[in-house]
CSV table of C-alpha atoms in Angstrom, one decimal:
chain,number,residue,atom,x,y,z
U,1121,MET,CA,62.7,-71.6,160.7
U,1122,ARG,CA,65.2,-69.4,161.2
U,1123,GLY,CA,63.8,-68.3,164.3
U,1124,LEU,CA,63.7,-71.4,165.8
U,1125,THR,CA,67.1,-72.3,165.3
U,1126,LYS,CA,68.1,-69.2,167.8
U,1127,LEU,CA,66.5,-71.2,170.7
U,1128,SER,CA,68.9,-72.9,172.6
U,1129,LYS,CA,69.0,-76.5,173.5
U,1130,ARG,CA,67.8,-75.7,177.2
U,1131,GLN,CA,65.0,-73.3,175.9
U,1132,ARG,CA,64.1,-76.2,173.7
U,1133,ILE,CA,63.7,-78.7,176.3
U,1134,SER,CA,61.7,-76.4,178.7
U,1135,ALA,CA,59.4,-75.7,175.8
U,1136,VAL,CA,58.8,-79.1,175.5
U,1137,VAL,CA,58.5,-80.0,179.6
U,1138,LEU,CA,56.2,-77.0,180.0
U,1139,GLY,CA,53.9,-77.7,176.8
U,1140,ILE,CA,53.3,-81.3,178.4
U,1141,VAL,CA,52.7,-79.8,181.9
U,1142,ALA,CA,50.0,-77.6,180.4
U,1143,LEU,CA,48.1,-80.6,178.3
U,1144,ALA,CA,48.4,-82.7,181.6
U,1145,PHE,CA,46.7,-79.6,183.4
U,1146,ILE,CA,43.9,-79.8,180.8
U,1147,THR,CA,43.4,-83.1,181.0
U,1148,LEU,CA,43.4,-83.4,184.9
U,1149,ASP,CA,41.0,-80.4,184.7
U,1150,LEU,CA,38.4,-81.9,182.2
U,1151,GLY,CA,38.8,-85.5,183.6
U,1152,GLY,CA,37.9,-84.7,187.2
U,1153,SER,CA,38.0,-82.5,190.4
U,1154,SER,CA,41.1,-82.8,191.4
U,1155,LEU,CA,42.0,-78.8,190.3
U,1156,ARG,CA,38.3,-77.6,191.5
U,1157,ALA,CA,40.3,-76.5,195.0
U,1158,ALA,CA,42.8,-74.5,192.8
U,1159,HIS,CA,40.0,-72.9,190.9
U,1160,THR,CA,38.0,-72.0,193.6
U,1161,GLY,CA,41.4,-70.4,195.7
U,1162,MET,CA,42.5,-68.3,192.6
U,1163,ARG,CA,39.1,-67.2,191.6
U,1164,GLY,CA,38.5,-65.9,195.4
U,1165,VAL,CA,41.7,-64.4,194.8
U,1166,LEU,CA,41.1,-62.6,191.9
U,1167,GLY,CA,37.4,-61.7,192.7
U,1168,SER,CA,38.4,-59.8,195.8
U,1169,LEU,CA,40.9,-58.2,193.9
U,1170,TYR,CA,38.4,-57.3,191.1
U,1171,ARG,CA,36.1,-56.0,193.8
U,1172,GLY,CA,38.9,-53.7,194.8
U,1173,THR,CA,40.1,-52.5,191.1
U,1174,ASP,CA,36.5,-52.0,190.1
U,1175,SER,CA,36.0,-49.7,192.9
U,1176,VAL,CA,38.7,-47.4,191.2
U,1177,LEU,CA,38.0,-48.3,187.3
U,1178,GLY,CA,34.6,-48.8,187.5
U,1179,PRO,CA,33.3,-44.8,187.4
U,1180,VAL,CA,35.6,-44.8,184.1
U,1181,ARG,CA,34.3,-47.9,182.7
U,1182,ARG,CA,30.7,-47.1,183.0
U,1183,PHE,CA,31.4,-43.2,181.8
U,1184,VAL,CA,33.1,-44.6,178.4
U,1185,GLU,CA,30.2,-47.4,178.2
U,1186,GLY,CA,27.7,-44.8,178.2
U,1187,VAL,CA,29.1,-42.8,175.8
U,1188,PRO,CA,27.3,-44.5,173.1
U,1189,THR,CA,24.0,-44.3,174.6
U,1190,ALA,CA,24.1,-40.8,175.6
U,1191,ALA,CA,23.1,-39.4,172.1
U,1192,THR,CA,19.4,-38.6,173.9
U,1193,ASN,CA,21.4,-35.6,176.1
U,1194,GLN,CA,23.1,-34.6,173.2
U,1195,ALA,CA,22.4,-30.6,173.9
U,1196,ARG,CA,23.2,-31.2,177.6
U,1197,ILE,CA,26.9,-32.4,176.7
U,1198,GLU,CA,27.3,-29.9,174.4
U,1199,GLN,CA,26.9,-27.3,177.0
U,1200,LEU,CA,29.3,-29.2,179.3
U,1201,ARG,CA,32.0,-29.6,177.1
U,1202,SER,CA,32.8,-26.4,177.7
U,1203,ASP,CA,32.9,-27.1,181.4
U,1204,ASN,CA,35.9,-28.2,183.2
U,1205,ALA,CA,36.9,-32.0,183.6
U,1206,LYS,CA,35.5,-31.9,186.9
U,1207,LEU,CA,31.9,-31.1,186.2
U,1208,LYS,CA,32.4,-34.0,183.4
U,1209,ALA,CA,33.1,-36.4,185.9
U,1210,GLN,CA,30.3,-35.4,188.0
U,1211,LEU,CA,27.9,-35.9,185.1
U,1212,ALA,CA,29.1,-39.6,184.6
U,1213,ALA,CA,28.8,-40.4,188.2
U,1214,GLN,CA,25.3,-38.8,187.8
U,1215,ALA,CA,24.3,-40.6,184.7
U,1216,ALA,CA,25.5,-44.1,186.3
U,1217,ASP,CA,23.4,-43.2,189.8
U,1218,LYS,CA,20.4,-42.8,187.5
U,1219,ARG,CA,20.8,-45.8,185.7
U,1220,THR,CA,21.4,-47.7,188.8
U,1221,ALA,CA,18.0,-46.2,190.1
U,1222,ALA,CA,16.5,-47.1,187.3
U,1223,ALA,CA,17.7,-50.7,187.6
U,1224,LEU,CA,16.6,-51.2,191.1
U,1225,HIS,CA,13.1,-49.5,190.5
U,1226,GLN,CA,13.0,-52.3,187.8
U,1227,LEU,CA,14.2,-54.9,190.1
U,1228,LYS,CA,11.6,-53.9,192.9
U,1229,LEU,CA,8.9,-54.3,190.2
U,1230,SER,CA,10.0,-57.4,189.0
U,1231,ALA,CA,9.9,-58.8,192.4
U,1232,ASN,CA,6.4,-57.2,193.2
U,1233,ALA,CA,5.3,-58.5,190.2
U,1234,THR,CA,6.5,-62.3,191.1
U,1235,GLY,CA,6.4,-62.1,194.5
U,1236,SER,CA,9.9,-63.6,194.6
U,1237,THR,CA,13.0,-62.2,196.5
U,1238,VAL,CA,15.8,-60.4,194.5
U,1239,LEU,CA,19.1,-60.0,195.7
U,1240,ALA,CA,20.6,-56.6,193.8
U,1241,ALA,CA,24.4,-56.9,192.8
U,1242,ARG,CA,26.9,-55.4,190.7
U,1243,VAL,CA,28.3,-56.6,187.6
U,1244,ILE,CA,32.1,-56.1,189.0
U,1245,ALA,CA,34.1,-58.5,185.9
U,1246,PHE,CA,33.4,-60.1,182.5
U,1247,GLY,CA,35.1,-63.2,182.0
U,1248,PRO,CA,38.7,-63.2,181.9
U,1249,GLY,CA,38.7,-64.8,178.3
U,1250,ALA,CA,35.9,-62.8,176.4
U,1251,GLY,CA,34.5,-64.2,173.8
U,1252,PHE,CA,35.1,-68.0,175.0
U,1253,ASP,CA,33.4,-67.6,178.6
U,1254,TRP,CA,30.2,-66.1,178.8
U,1255,THR,CA,30.5,-65.1,182.6
U,1256,VAL,CA,30.4,-62.1,184.7
U,1257,THR,CA,31.4,-61.6,188.1
U,1258,LEU,CA,29.0,-60.1,190.6
U,1259,ASP,CA,30.0,-58.3,193.8
U,1260,ALA,CA,27.7,-60.7,196.0
U,1261,GLY,CA,28.4,-64.2,197.3
U,1262,SER,CA,27.2,-66.7,199.2
U,1263,THR,CA,27.6,-64.8,202.4
U,1264,SER,CA,24.7,-62.9,200.8
U,1265,GLY,CA,22.5,-65.7,200.4
U,1266,VAL,CA,23.7,-66.4,196.3
U,1267,ARG,CA,23.8,-70.2,195.7
U,1268,VAL,CA,24.9,-72.1,193.1
U,1269,GLY,CA,22.2,-72.3,190.1
U,1270,GLN,CA,20.3,-69.7,191.1
U,1271,THR,CA,18.4,-67.6,188.5
U,1272,VAL,CA,20.0,-64.1,187.7
U,1273,THR,CA,17.6,-61.4,186.1
U,1274,ASP,CA,17.9,-57.3,185.4
U,1275,GLY,CA,14.4,-57.1,186.3
U,1276,VAL,CA,13.2,-57.1,182.5
U,1277,GLY,CA,14.6,-60.4,181.3
U,1278,LEU,CA,16.7,-63.3,181.4
U,1279,VAL,CA,20.6,-62.5,182.3
U,1280,GLY,CA,21.8,-66.5,183.4
U,1281,ARG,CA,22.4,-68.7,186.3
U,1282,VAL,CA,24.8,-69.0,189.0
U,1283,LEU,CA,28.3,-70.8,188.5
U,1284,HIS,CA,29.7,-70.4,191.1
U,1285,ALA,CA,29.3,-68.7,194.5
U,1286,ASP,CA,32.4,-67.5,196.3
U,1287,ALA,CA,32.2,-65.8,200.4
U,1288,ASN,CA,32.0,-62.5,198.5
U,1289,THR,CA,31.9,-62.9,194.9
U,1290,SER,CA,30.0,-65.1,192.4
U,1291,VAL,CA,30.0,-66.1,188.8
U,1292,VAL,CA,26.9,-66.1,186.4
U,1293,LEU,CA,26.8,-68.0,183.5
U,1294,LEU,CA,24.9,-65.9,180.7
U,1295,ALA,CA,21.8,-67.7,178.8
U,1296,ALA,CA,23.8,-66.1,175.8
U,1297,ASP,CA,26.7,-68.7,176.3
U,1298,PRO,CA,26.7,-71.0,173.2
U,1299,GLY,CA,26.8,-74.0,175.7
U,1300,SER,CA,23.9,-72.7,177.3
U,1301,GLY,CA,19.9,-73.9,176.9
U,1302,VAL,CA,17.0,-72.4,178.3
U,1303,GLY,CA,13.5,-74.2,178.5
U,1304,VAL,CA,11.0,-71.8,177.3
U,1305,ARG,CA,7.4,-71.2,176.0
U,1306,ASP,CA,6.4,-69.0,173.5
U,1307,LEU,CA,3.3,-66.8,175.1
U,1308,ARG,CA,1.2,-66.7,171.9
U,1309,ASN,CA,0.3,-70.2,172.0
U,1310,GLY,CA,2.0,-72.1,174.6
U,1311,GLU,CA,4.1,-74.0,172.9
U,1312,ILE,CA,7.3,-75.0,174.9
U,1313,GLY,CA,11.2,-75.5,173.6
U,1314,VAL,CA,14.6,-75.2,173.8
U,1315,ALA,CA,16.3,-71.7,173.0
U,1316,LYS,CA,20.1,-72.3,172.6
U,1317,GLY,CA,22.5,-69.3,173.7
U,1318,GLN,CA,24.4,-67.5,170.5
U,1319,GLY,CA,26.2,-64.9,172.4
U,1320,ASN,CA,25.6,-61.8,170.7
U,1321,LYS,CA,23.2,-63.2,168.2
U,1322,GLY,CA,20.6,-64.0,170.7
U,1323,PHE,CA,19.1,-67.4,170.9
U,1324,ALA,CA,17.9,-70.2,168.7
U,1325,PHE,CA,14.8,-71.5,169.7
U,1326,THR,CA,13.5,-74.8,168.5
U,1327,PRO,CA,10.0,-76.1,169.7
U,1328,LEU,CA,9.7,-79.3,171.3
U,1329,SER,CA,6.3,-80.2,168.8
U,1330,PRO,CA,7.6,-80.3,164.8
U,1331,ASP,CA,3.8,-78.8,164.2
U,1332,ALA,CA,4.4,-75.9,166.5
U,1333,VAL,CA,3.3,-72.3,164.4
U,1334,ILE,CA,5.9,-70.4,165.5
U,1335,LYS,CA,5.3,-66.4,164.2
U,1336,VAL,CA,8.0,-63.4,164.1
U,1337,GLY,CA,6.7,-61.0,167.2
U,1338,ASP,CA,6.1,-64.0,169.5
U,1339,LEU,CA,7.7,-63.2,173.1
U,1340,VAL,CA,9.0,-66.1,174.8
U,1341,GLU,CA,9.9,-66.6,178.6
U,1342,THR,CA,11.4,-69.2,180.8
U,1343,GLY,CA,9.4,-72.2,181.5
U,1344,PRO,CA,7.5,-74.6,181.9
U,1345,LEU,CA,7.8,-74.7,186.4
U,1346,ASN,CA,9.9,-76.7,187.7
U,1347,SER,CA,11.5,-78.2,184.6
U,1348,SER,CA,14.3,-76.0,183.5
U,1349,SER,CA,17.0,-75.0,185.9
U,1350,PHE,CA,15.6,-71.2,185.6
U,1351,VAL,CA,12.7,-69.7,187.4
U,1352,ALA,CA,9.4,-69.9,185.4
U,1353,GLY,CA,8.1,-66.4,183.8
U,1354,ILE,CA,11.3,-64.5,182.9
U,1355,ALA,CA,11.2,-63.0,179.0
U,1356,VAL,CA,14.1,-64.1,177.3
U,1357,GLY,CA,13.1,-62.4,174.2
U,1358,THR,CA,10.9,-61.8,171.0
U,1359,ILE,CA,11.5,-64.0,168.1
U,1360,THR,CA,12.7,-62.3,164.7
U,1361,SER,CA,13.0,-64.9,162.1
U,1362,VAL,CA,11.2,-68.3,161.7
U,1363,ARG,CA,13.1,-71.1,159.1
U,1364,VAL,CA,11.7,-74.2,158.1
U,1365,SER,CA,14.0,-76.8,156.7
U,1366,ALA,CA,13.6,-79.4,154.5
U,1367,ASP,CA,12.8,-82.2,157.1
U,1368,GLY,CA,10.1,-79.7,158.8
U,1369,THR,CA,12.4,-78.7,161.5
U,1370,VAL,CA,10.8,-75.2,162.7
U,1371,THR,CA,13.9,-72.9,164.0
U,1372,ALA,CA,13.5,-69.8,165.2
U,1373,THR,CA,15.7,-66.8,165.9
U,1374,ILE,CA,15.2,-65.0,169.5
U,1375,VAL,CA,16.3,-61.2,170.2
U,1376,PRO,CA,17.2,-61.1,173.5
U,1377,THR,CA,15.4,-58.6,176.1
U,1378,VAL,CA,18.4,-58.0,177.5
U,1379,SER,CA,21.9,-57.4,175.8
U,1380,PRO,CA,24.8,-60.1,177.3
U,1381,THR,CA,27.4,-57.4,177.1
U,1382,ALA,CA,25.3,-54.3,178.4
U,1383,LEU,CA,24.8,-55.5,181.9
U,1384,ASP,CA,25.8,-53.4,185.1
U,1385,LEU,CA,23.2,-54.3,187.5
U,1386,VAL,CA,21.8,-57.4,188.2
U,1387,GLY,CA,19.4,-59.1,190.3
U,1388,VAL,CA,19.7,-62.9,191.9
U,1389,ILE,CA,16.6,-64.6,192.3
U,1390,VAL,CA,17.5,-65.9,195.9
U,1391,HIS,CA,13.5,-67.3,196.4
U,1392,PRO,CA,10.9,-67.8,193.9
U,1393,GLY,CA,7.9,-66.4,195.3
U,1394,VAL,CA,5.3,-68.3,193.2
U,1395,GLN,CA,6.0,-72.0,193.8
U,1396,GLY,CA,4.1,-73.9,196.1
U,1397,THR,CA,1.1,-71.8,196.7
U,1398,THR,CA,-1.8,-73.5,198.1
U,1399,ARG,CA,-4.6,-73.3,195.5
U,1400,THR,CA,-8.1,-74.1,195.7
U,1401,PRO,CA,-9.9,-76.4,192.9
U,1402,ILE,CA,-12.6,-75.0,190.8
U,1403,THR,CA,-15.7,-76.5,191.3
U,1404,PRO,CA,-18.6,-76.5,188.5
U,1405,THR,CA,-21.2,-73.7,189.3
U,1406,GLU,CA,-25.2,-73.3,188.6
U,1407,SER,CA,-25.6,-71.1,185.7
U,1408,THR,CA,-23.8,-71.4,182.1
U,1409,SER,CA,-23.3,-67.7,182.0
U,1410,SER,CA,-22.0,-67.3,185.6
U,1411,THR,CA,-18.8,-70.0,184.2
U,1412,SER,CA,-18.3,-68.2,181.6
U,1413,ALA,CA,-18.1,-64.9,183.3
U,1414,THR,CA,-15.5,-66.7,185.6
U,1415,ASN,CA,-13.5,-67.9,182.6
U,1416,THR,CA,-13.3,-64.9,181.3
U,1417,THR,CA,-11.9,-63.6,184.6
U,1418,THR,CA,-9.1,-66.2,184.8
U,1419,GLN,CA,-8.3,-65.4,181.1
U,1420,THR,CA,-8.0,-61.6,182.3
U,1421,THR,CA,-5.3,-62.2,185.1
U,1422,GLN,CA,-3.6,-64.7,183.0
U,1423,ALA,CA,-2.7,-62.2,180.6
U,1424,GLY,CA,-2.3,-59.5,183.3
U,1425,SER,CA,0.3,-61.4,185.1
U,1426,GLN,CA,2.2,-62.1,181.4
U,1427,GLN,CA,2.0,-58.5,181.0
U,1428,ALA,CA,3.1,-57.9,184.8
U,1429,GLY,CA,6.3,-60.4,184.1
U,1430,HIS,CA,7.4,-58.4,180.7
U,1431,ARG,CA,7.4,-55.3,182.2
A,259,MET,CA,68.5,-58.1,190.6
A,260,ASN,CA,67.0,-60.9,190.2
A,261,ARG,CA,64.3,-60.7,192.6
A,262,LEU,CA,63.5,-57.3,191.3
A,263,ARG,CA,62.7,-58.5,188.2
A,264,LEU,CA,60.8,-61.6,189.4
A,265,LEU,CA,58.9,-58.9,191.8
A,266,LEU,CA,58.1,-56.5,188.7
A,267,ALA,CA,56.9,-59.8,186.7
A,268,ALA,CA,54.5,-60.3,189.7
A,269,THR,CA,52.9,-57.0,189.4
A,270,ALA,CA,53.1,-56.4,185.9
A,271,ALA,CA,51.1,-59.7,185.3
A,272,LEU,CA,48.3,-59.0,188.4
A,273,THR,CA,47.8,-55.4,187.2
A,274,ALA,CA,47.1,-56.9,183.4
A,275,LEU,CA,44.7,-59.6,184.4
A,276,LEU,CA,43.1,-56.8,186.5
A,277,LEU,CA,42.9,-54.6,184.1
A,278,GLN,CA,41.9,-56.9,181.4
A,279,ALA,CA,38.8,-58.0,183.6
A,280,THR,CA,37.9,-54.8,185.0
A,281,LEU,CA,38.3,-52.4,181.9
A,282,VAL,CA,39.7,-54.1,178.6
A,283,ALA,CA,37.0,-57.1,178.5
A,284,PRO,CA,34.2,-55.4,179.4
A,285,LEU,CA,35.2,-52.7,176.8
A,286,SER,CA,36.2,-54.8,173.9
A,287,GLN,CA,33.4,-57.3,174.2
A,288,PRO,CA,32.6,-59.6,172.2
A,289,LEU,CA,36.4,-59.5,171.0
A,290,ALA,CA,38.7,-61.1,172.7
A,291,ILE,CA,41.3,-58.3,172.9
A,292,SER,CA,43.7,-59.7,175.8
A,293,LEU,CA,46.3,-57.4,177.6
A,294,PRO,CA,48.0,-60.0,179.8
A,295,ALA,CA,49.0,-61.7,176.2
A,296,VAL,CA,50.3,-58.8,174.9
A,297,LEU,CA,52.2,-58.2,177.9
A,298,VAL,CA,53.5,-61.7,177.4
A,299,ALA,CA,54.2,-60.8,173.9
A,300,CYS,CA,56.0,-57.6,174.6
A,301,VAL,CA,58.2,-59.2,177.7
A,302,ALA,CA,59.3,-61.7,174.8
A,303,MET,CA,60.3,-59.6,172.5
A,304,VAL,CA,62.9,-57.6,174.8
A,305,ASP,CA,64.0,-60.6,177.0
A,306,GLY,CA,63.9,-63.3,174.4
A,307,ALA,CA,62.0,-66.7,173.7
A,308,GLY,CA,63.4,-68.2,177.2
A,309,THR,CA,61.7,-65.5,179.5
A,310,GLY,CA,58.6,-65.2,177.5
A,311,LEU,CA,58.1,-69.0,177.8
A,312,ALA,CA,58.3,-69.0,181.6
A,313,PHE,CA,56.3,-65.8,181.6
A,314,GLY,CA,54.0,-66.8,179.2
A,315,PHE,CA,52.9,-70.3,181.0
A,316,VAL,CA,53.2,-68.3,184.7
A,317,VAL,CA,50.4,-65.6,183.3
A,318,GLY,CA,48.5,-68.1,181.5
A,319,LEU,CA,48.0,-70.4,184.3
A,320,LEU,CA,47.0,-67.9,186.3
A,321,SER,CA,44.4,-66.5,184.2
A,322,ASP,CA,43.1,-70.6,183.7
A,323,LEU,CA,42.6,-71.2,187.3
A,324,GLY,CA,40.5,-68.0,187.7
A,325,SER,CA,38.2,-68.6,185.1
A,326,ALA,CA,35.8,-71.5,184.1
A,327,HIS,CA,37.2,-73.2,181.5
A,328,PRO,CA,40.2,-76.1,181.9
A,329,ALA,CA,43.6,-74.8,183.3
A,330,GLY,CA,46.1,-75.2,181.1
A,331,VAL,CA,44.5,-73.6,178.1
A,332,LEU,CA,45.8,-70.3,178.4
A,333,ALA,CA,48.9,-71.6,179.4
A,334,LEU,CA,50.0,-73.4,176.6
A,335,ALA,CA,48.7,-70.7,174.2
A,336,TRP,CA,50.5,-67.8,175.9
A,337,MET,CA,53.5,-70.0,176.0
A,338,CYS,CA,53.8,-70.2,172.5
A,339,VAL,CA,53.0,-66.5,172.2
A,340,GLY,CA,56.3,-65.9,174.3
A,341,LEU,CA,58.4,-68.5,172.6
A,342,PHE,CA,57.3,-67.1,169.1
A,343,CYS,CA,57.7,-63.4,170.0
A,344,GLY,CA,60.8,-64.4,171.6
A,345,THR,CA,62.4,-66.1,168.5
A,346,ILE,CA,61.2,-62.8,165.5
A,347,ALA,CA,61.7,-60.0,167.5
A,348,THR,CA,64.0,-57.5,165.7
A,349,GLN,CA,64.8,-54.6,168.7
A,350,HIS,CA,64.6,-51.9,165.8
A,351,SER,CA,60.8,-51.0,164.4
A,352,LEU,CA,58.6,-50.1,167.1
A,353,TRP,CA,55.7,-51.1,164.5
A,354,ARG,CA,57.0,-54.2,163.1
A,355,ASP,CA,57.4,-55.6,166.8
A,356,ALA,CA,54.0,-54.5,167.4
A,357,VAL,CA,52.1,-55.8,164.3
A,358,ALA,CA,53.9,-59.1,164.9
A,359,ALA,CA,52.8,-59.3,168.6
A,360,GLY,CA,49.3,-58.1,168.0
A,361,PHE,CA,49.1,-61.2,165.5
A,362,ALA,CA,50.7,-63.5,167.6
A,363,CYS,CA,48.5,-62.8,170.5
A,364,GLY,CA,45.6,-63.1,168.0
A,365,ALA,CA,46.6,-66.4,166.5
A,366,ALA,CA,47.1,-67.8,170.1
A,367,THR,CA,43.4,-66.4,171.1
A,368,LEU,CA,42.3,-67.8,168.1
A,369,ALA,CA,44.2,-71.3,169.0
A,370,ALA,CA,43.2,-71.5,172.5
A,371,THR,CA,39.3,-71.3,171.1
A,372,LEU,CA,39.8,-73.8,168.9
A,373,LEU,CA,41.5,-76.2,171.5
A,374,LEU,CA,38.1,-75.6,174.0
A,375,VAL,CA,35.9,-76.2,170.9
A,376,VAL,CA,37.7,-79.3,170.0
A,377,VAL,CA,37.6,-80.7,174.2
A,378,GLY,CA,33.6,-79.7,174.1
A,379,SER,CA,34.4,-77.0,177.1
A,380,GLY,CA,32.3,-73.9,177.8
A,381,GLY,CA,30.7,-71.7,175.0
A,382,ALA,CA,33.1,-71.7,172.4
A,383,THR,CA,32.4,-71.8,169.0
A,384,ALA,CA,34.6,-72.4,165.9
A,385,PHE,CA,32.8,-70.2,163.5
A,386,GLY,CA,32.7,-67.3,166.1
A,387,ALA,CA,36.5,-67.4,167.0
A,388,VAL,CA,37.3,-67.3,163.3
A,389,VAL,CA,35.4,-64.4,162.2
A,390,ASP,CA,36.5,-62.1,165.5
A,391,SER,CA,40.1,-63.0,165.5
A,392,VAL,CA,41.3,-60.6,162.6
A,393,PRO,CA,39.6,-57.7,164.9
A,394,ALA,CA,40.9,-59.1,167.9
A,395,ALA,CA,44.7,-59.3,166.7
A,396,ILE,CA,44.3,-55.7,165.3
A,397,GLY,CA,42.9,-54.3,168.7
A,398,ASP,CA,46.2,-56.6,170.1
A,399,ALA,CA,48.3,-54.8,168.1
A,400,GLY,CA,47.3,-51.5,169.2
A,401,LEU,CA,47.6,-52.2,172.7
A,402,ALA,CA,51.0,-53.8,171.9
A,403,LEU,CA,52.1,-50.1,170.5
A,404,ALA,CA,51.4,-48.9,173.9
A,405,LEU,CA,53.1,-51.7,175.5
A,406,VAL,CA,56.2,-52.3,173.5
A,407,PRO,CA,58.1,-48.8,174.7
A,408,ILE,CA,56.9,-49.7,178.3
A,409,THR,CA,58.2,-52.8,178.3
A,410,ARG,CA,61.4,-51.9,176.7
A,411,ALA,CA,62.2,-48.8,178.6
A,412,PHE,CA,61.6,-51.3,181.7
A,413,LEU,CA,63.7,-54.2,181.1
A,414,ARG,CA,66.3,-52.2,179.3
A,415,SER,CA,67.1,-50.5,182.9
A,416,GLU,CA,70.4,-51.0,184.4
A,417,ARG,CA,68.5,-52.4,187.4
A,418,LEU,CA,66.0,-54.8,185.5
A,419,ARG,CA,68.3,-56.2,182.4
A,420,ALA,CA,68.5,-60.0,182.3
A,421,PRO,CA,71.2,-61.3,184.0
A,422,HIS,CA,72.6,-63.1,181.1
A,423,PRO,CA,72.8,-61.2,177.9
A,424,VAL,CA,69.8,-62.6,175.5
A,425,PHE,CA,70.4,-63.7,171.8
A,426,THR,CA,68.2,-60.5,170.8
A,427,ASP,CA,71.0,-58.1,172.6
A,428,LEU,CA,74.0,-59.5,170.8
A,429,ALA,CA,72.5,-59.3,167.4
A,430,VAL,CA,71.7,-55.5,168.3
A,431,SER,CA,75.0,-55.0,169.7
A,432,ALA,CA,77.0,-56.4,167.0
A,433,THR,CA,75.0,-53.9,164.8
A,434,TYR,CA,75.8,-50.7,166.4
A,435,ASP,CA,79.0,-51.4,167.5
């Protein structure tokens, strides 16, 4: 306590006053919407600054992030190491372009498979308080059609949903956020349940029915339609372990399809396609053999569409 | 001189916030290494608890308003970082100051996360915060090792020196004279 005695009386008073002001801010922000305008304004300003900074620092970040996954190009990298810095920078830019092209291709495939309209956007910033804010900022906003609550995918799996949409940027709450829950369906037996985000460790899946048999290796996707805040039919992950507790509750761990810390190009589903399509009821047919044939066709189509959803 | 100090403080705070979101946070995920907190600690080490207190509060509030959690949490945490680092600074040893800054920032991040757990906001988990706090503090100390000499050089230059001699300055001159 030698240190605290060094404070002057004025400093001690200002410390107490500022502490009270900070606590008042927390209370105000938790209690209501009185600080919403300040939040929105500051996010808008920082969002546009992030865009500018990212255009300069983005290539550097993407190069450093690409280093651990570059092992497959080892021979090529060895050769390039002897080259000058200019060539290295070119390679980094090329790798980033390639990754972008692959990601865009994936988004296009998923848009084709599900019939939904997907808006491509780049991650330009991660939550300022990494570790307790599982959010990312995208470089597309309400002027491009992004609205609060829309589902975000990377073309393969679920990323999260839009939390705030400013004019030119938007903030996405990742599905991995430990405060977020996703309504999901086990693809093997159709059991539905809730997958709670667990950050880097994936999701904890609890089926609604306590009798559900969940197996390791089961694929899990969002759904069922219209009962969760996410678009249905997007891959969430694969079950890696199942635990049954003493009271019979089943909890399974899901390894996510999309790593929440390696996001770059993502797609915002601005218009889910499959909802609201008109269909004709199934009518009984004369011969039994043709009925079974129809059933088989239906099953095959279902399996096909599920596979397509997982591409 | 005062205007110049304010201008520099604003520039430094903004730069730290931008670098944090576009470079430090993505590269250090999932650890919560915080460049603005380290900046607050380094400024407080040179200019004393009073400056650290005010600077920490303002930078924290800006960061709070720009993110999804309730405003005031980081303001409170980083204000305490400024206050603490201002009172324990030695001005002699770079290593000691950097390690102290790192662990003050790590502790502040831990405290902020626990506070968010208590008020039930966002995706904070107490267990994860405790597990990650030590590596995060080491990362913070690494940043501080680079930032302490820079802040010292700036804040001790003739044009940016504090208008009133701060307590730690007196202690140093008494030792050296």
